[in-house]
Coordinates of C-alpha atoms in Angstrom, one line a residue:
X185 CA 106.2 103.8 136.9
X186 CA 103.6 101.2 136.3
X187 CA 102.6 102.8 133.0
X188 CA 106.3 103.0 131.9
X189 CA 106.8 99.3 132.9
X190 CA 103.8 98.2 130.8
X191 CA 105.0 100.2 127.9
X192 CA 108.4 98.5 128.0
X193 CA 106.7 95.1 128.1
X194 CA 104.8 96.0 124.9
X195 CA 108.0 96.7 122.9
X196 CA 109.1 94.0 120.5
X197 CA 112.2 92.1 121.7
X198 CA 114.6 90.9 119.1
X199 CA 117.2 88.3 119.7
X200 CA 120.6 89.1 118.3
X201 CA 121.2 87.8 114.8
X202 CA 124.8 86.7 115.6
X203 CA 126.9 85.9 118.6
X204 CA 129.8 87.9 117.2
X205 CA 130.2 90.9 114.9
X206 CA 132.6 88.8 112.6
X207 CA 129.9 86.1 112.1
X208 CA 126.9 88.0 110.6
X209 CA 123.9 86.1 109.2
X210 CA 122.4 86.7 105.8
X211 CA 119.3 85.9 103.9
X212 CA 118.3 86.2 100.2
X213 CA 114.8 87.1 98.9
X214 CA 113.4 84.1 97.1
X215 CA 110.4 86.0 95.9
X216 CA 109.1 89.6 95.7
X217 CA 109.5 90.5 99.4
X218 CA 107.7 93.3 101.2
X219 CA 110.0 95.2 103.5
X220 CA 108.2 97.0 106.3
X221 CA 109.1 99.6 108.9
X222 CA 107.2 97.5 111.5
X223 CA 107.6 93.9 112.6
X224 CA 103.8 93.5 112.8
X225 CA 103.2 91.7 109.5
X226 CA 100.1 89.8 110.8
X227 CA 98.4 93.1 111.7
X228 CA 99.5 94.9 108.5
X229 CA 98.2 92.2 106.2
X230 CA 95.2 91.1 108.3
X231 CA 92.7 92.8 106.0
X232 CA 91.5 94.9 109.0
X233 CA 94.0 97.7 108.3
X234 CA 93.6 100.0 105.3
X235 CA 97.1 101.0 104.1
X236 CA 96.1 104.6 103.4
X237 CA 99.1 106.9 102.9
X238 CA 96.9 109.9 102.8
X239 CA 96.1 109.1 106.5
X240 CA 99.6 108.3 107.4
X241 CA 99.3 104.5 107.3
X242 CA 102.5 103.7 105.6
X243 CA 104.1 100.5 106.9
X244 CA 105.7 99.4 103.6
X245 CA 109.1 100.8 102.7
X246 CA 109.6 98.9 99.4
X247 CA 109.3 95.5 97.8
X248 CA 112.7 93.7 97.4
X249 CA 113.4 92.0 94.1
X250 CA 114.2 88.2 94.2
X251 CA 117.9 87.8 94.9
X252 CA 118.1 90.9 97.2
X253 CA 120.6 90.3 100.0
X254 CA 119.7 91.1 103.6
X255 CA 121.9 91.1 106.6
X256 CA 119.9 89.7 109.6
X257 CA 120.3 92.0 112.6
X258 CA 117.8 90.3 114.8
X259 CA 114.7 88.1 114.9
X260 CA 111.4 87.6 116.8
X261 CA 108.2 85.7 116.5
X262 CA 104.9 87.6 116.6
X263 CA 101.5 86.0 116.1
X264 CA 103.2 82.8 114.9
X265 CA 105.2 84.7 112.2
X266 CA 109.0 84.7 112.4
X267 CA 110.2 88.2 111.5
X268 CA 113.8 89.3 110.7
X269 CA 115.1 92.8 111.4
X270 CA 117.4 93.5 108.5
X271 CA 119.6 95.9 106.6
X272 CA 120.2 95.9 102.8
X273 CA 122.4 97.7 100.4
X274 CA 119.3 97.8 98.1
X275 CA 117.7 100.2 100.5
X276 CA 120.4 102.2 102.3
X277 CA 118.1 104.9 103.5
X278 CA 117.6 105.8 107.2
X279 CA 114.4 104.8 109.0
X280 CA 113.2 105.6 112.5
X281 CA 112.2 102.0 113.3
X282 CA 114.4 99.8 111.1
X283 CA 113.5 97.3 108.3
X284 CA 111.7 94.0 108.7
X285 CA 110.9 91.0 106.5
X286 CA 108.7 88.0 107.0
X287 CA 111.1 85.1 107.2
X288 CA 109.0 83.0 104.8
X289 CA 109.9 85.4 101.9
X290 CA 113.7 84.8 102.3
X291 CA 116.2 82.0 102.6
X292 CA 119.0 82.1 105.1
X293 CA 122.4 81.5 103.6
X294 CA 125.8 80.7 105.0
X295 CA 128.9 82.8 104.6
X296 CA 128.8 86.1 102.7
X297 CA 126.8 85.7 99.5
X298 CA 127.0 88.2 96.6
X299 CA 124.7 91.1 96.2
X300 CA 121.9 91.0 93.7
X301 CA 123.1 91.7 90.2
X302 CA 121.7 94.9 88.9
X303 CA 121.4 95.1 85.1
X304 CA 119.7 98.1 83.4
X305 CA 117.3 97.2 80.7
X306 CA 117.4 98.9 77.3
X307 CA 115.8 102.4 77.2
X308 CA 113.0 101.2 74.9
X309 CA 112.2 98.4 77.3
X310 CA 112.1 100.8 80.3
X311 CA 109.7 103.1 78.4
X312 CA 107.5 100.1 77.5
X313 CA 107.4 99.0 81.1
X314 CA 106.5 102.5 82.3
X315 CA 103.6 102.7 79.9
X316 CA 102.3 99.3 80.8
X317 CA 101.7 100.6 84.3
X318 CA 99.2 103.4 83.2
X319 CA 96.0 103.0 85.2
X320 CA 97.6 101.0 88.1
X321 CA 96.7 102.2 91.6
X322 CA 99.1 104.3 93.8
X323 CA 100.5 102.1 96.5
X324 CA 102.9 103.5 99.1
X325 CA 106.1 101.4 99.0
X326 CA 104.8 99.5 96.0
X327 CA 107.1 98.6 93.1
X328 CA 105.4 95.6 91.6
X329 CA 102.4 96.8 89.6
X330 CA 100.8 93.3 89.5
X331 CA 101.2 92.9 93.3
X332 CA 103.1 90.4 95.4
X333 CA 102.0 86.7 94.7
X334 CA 103.2 85.3 98.0
X335 CA 101.3 87.9 99.9
X336 CA 98.1 86.5 98.4
X337 CA 99.0 83.0 99.6
X338 CA 100.3 83.8 103.1
X339 CA 97.9 86.7 103.9
X340 CA 94.8 86.1 101.6
X341 CA 92.8 88.7 103.5
X342 CA 95.5 91.4 103.3
X343 CA 96.5 94.1 100.8
X344 CA 98.4 92.4 97.9
X345 CA 100.2 95.7 97.2
X346 CA 98.9 95.8 93.6
X347 CA 100.3 99.1 92.3
X348 CA 103.3 101.4 92.6
X349 CA 104.3 104.7 94.1
X350 CA 106.3 107.3 92.2
X351 CA 109.8 106.0 92.7
X352 CA 108.5 102.4 92.6
X353 CA 107.2 103.0 89.1
X354 CA 110.8 103.7 87.9
X355 CA 112.3 101.1 90.2
X356 CA 110.3 98.3 88.7
X357 CA 110.8 99.5 85.1
X358 CA 114.6 99.4 85.7
X359 CA 114.7 96.1 87.5
X360 CA 115.7 97.8 90.7
X361 CA 118.7 99.6 89.1
X362 CA 117.7 103.2 90.1
X363 CA 117.5 104.6 93.6
X364 CA 114.3 103.8 95.5
X365 CA 114.1 107.2 97.2
X366 CA 113.0 110.5 95.6
X367 CA 115.6 112.5 97.7
X368 CA 118.4 110.5 96.1
X369 CA 116.9 110.9 92.6
X370 CA 117.2 114.7 93.0
X371 CA 121.0 114.2 92.6
X372 CA 121.0 111.1 90.5
X373 CA 122.8 111.4 87.1
X374 CA 123.6 114.8 85.6
X375 CA 121.6 118.0 86.1
X376 CA 119.9 119.7 83.2
X377 CA 120.1 123.5 83.4
X378 CA 116.5 124.7 83.7
X379 CA 116.7 127.6 86.2
X380 CA 114.8 130.6 85.0
X381 CA 113.2 128.9 82.0
X382 CA 109.5 128.7 81.2
X383 CA 107.5 125.5 81.1
X384 CA 107.6 125.5 77.3
X385 CA 111.4 126.0 77.3
X386 CA 112.0 123.2 79.8
X387 CA 109.6 120.9 77.9
X388 CA 111.7 121.4 74.7
X389 CA 115.0 120.5 76.6
X390 CA 113.6 117.2 78.0
X391 CA 114.8 113.9 76.6
X392 CA 113.2 110.4 77.0
X393 CA 113.6 109.0 80.6
X394 CA 114.8 112.3 82.1
X395 CA 113.6 112.7 85.7
X396 CA 111.6 115.7 86.9
X397 CA 112.2 115.4 90.7
X398 CA 111.9 117.0 94.1
X399 CA 112.0 115.6 97.6
X400 CA 108.9 113.5 97.8
X401 CA 108.1 113.0 94.2
X402 CA 109.5 112.1 90.8
X403 CA 108.1 112.1 87.2
X404 CA 109.6 110.4 84.2
X405 CA 109.7 111.7 80.6
X406 CA 108.4 108.9 78.3
X407 CA 108.8 110.5 74.8
X408 CA 108.6 113.8 72.9
X409 CA 105.1 114.5 74.2
X410 CA 104.5 112.8 77.6
X411 CA 105.4 112.5 81.2
X412 CA 104.4 109.6 83.4
X413 CA 104.0 109.6 87.2
X414 CA 102.2 107.8 90.0
X415 CA 100.0 110.2 92.0
X416 CA 98.9 109.7 95.5
X417 CA 95.8 111.8 94.9
X418 CA 95.1 112.9 98.5
X419 CA 92.3 115.5 98.6
X420 CA 90.8 114.5 95.3
X421 CA 92.0 114.6 91.7
X422 CA 93.7 111.8 89.8
X423 CA 95.2 108.8 91.5
X424 CA 97.6 106.2 90.4
X425 CA 99.8 106.0 87.3
X426 CA 98.8 108.7 84.8
X427 CA 100.2 110.0 81.5
X428 CA 100.1 113.8 80.7
X429 CA 101.7 116.2 78.3
X430 CA 105.2 117.6 79.1
X431 CA 104.3 121.3 79.0
X432 CA 101.0 121.1 80.8
X433 CA 102.6 119.0 83.6
X434 CA 105.4 121.5 84.0
X435 CA 103.0 124.4 84.0
X436 CA 101.0 122.8 86.8
X437 CA 104.2 122.0 88.7
X438 CA 105.5 125.6 88.3
X439 CA 102.4 127.0 90.1
X440 CA 104.1 126.0 93.4
X441 CA 107.7 125.2 92.5
X442 CA 110.5 126.8 90.6
X443 CA 113.0 125.0 88.3
X444 CA 116.6 124.8 89.7
X445 CA 119.9 123.6 88.3
X446 CA 120.7 121.9 91.6
X447 CA 118.3 120.9 94.2
X448 CA 118.6 123.3 97.1
X449 CA 119.1 122.3 100.7
X450 CA 116.7 123.2 103.5
X451 CA 113.5 125.1 103.1
X452 CA 114.4 126.3 99.6
X453 CA 113.9 122.7 98.4
X454 CA 110.3 122.8 99.3
X455 CA 109.7 125.3 96.5
X456 CA 112.0 123.8 93.8
X457 CA 112.4 121.0 91.4
X458 CA 115.2 119.7 89.2
X459 CA 115.6 117.8 85.9
X460 CA 118.1 114.9 86.0
X461 CA 119.6 113.1 83.0
X462 CA 120.8 109.7 84.3
X463 CA 121.1 107.5 81.2
X464 CA 124.7 107.4 79.9

């Protein structure tokens, strides 16, 4: 009983964000805003913790664009940092622990403000942005290849999140227009029929900005020759944002996965990939 009591004391206590359900509180990101799955910002960005996704240290869910709207569900103060527990339509994916932002990255607003306006850049601009990220590090939850300026100011010893993960590479290039989750990208847009085809046959069917996706990873077609992706690189090999040929990339992928016209549910998805054409 004593152990259980001490464990309960250690849990973060959030005060409710509103006194009534019909009076919610909102905040808007005033800068690129890290959204974590833990309220412990001070520890995460202390410089003493290495954010290593290969070892399961993955506190960052994504980085919200300026203008992103959050609904405040609760708040607390930890190590002198006010933290909001939030929800957002920009990141509607389930998490085990919830989403949290450092209150200094956002501005509380009255009433019900409008959602961030999402405008898709032109295809040529998207490709230009993708290519400009080549060589950047892999960062779990990262979608600002130059890092987060305010992190450097508020947590100078911490990780500035300089780099991108696989979906973050696309998310930044599209100004946050595309889904920030690889599982959603497997059904985003229209499927390209690739089941039963060889790597060479699939490569010939690909068009610029098509997605080669499966649960856990996505690659983007850049042009007639190349595919771009951000690779975690656990266990050796290339890391970060890399460019490679269409056919060779598909051949490597097809050593462990088979092309499908629709992404299968359940265990079958672990051995499949799809091609999605999302530009209209």
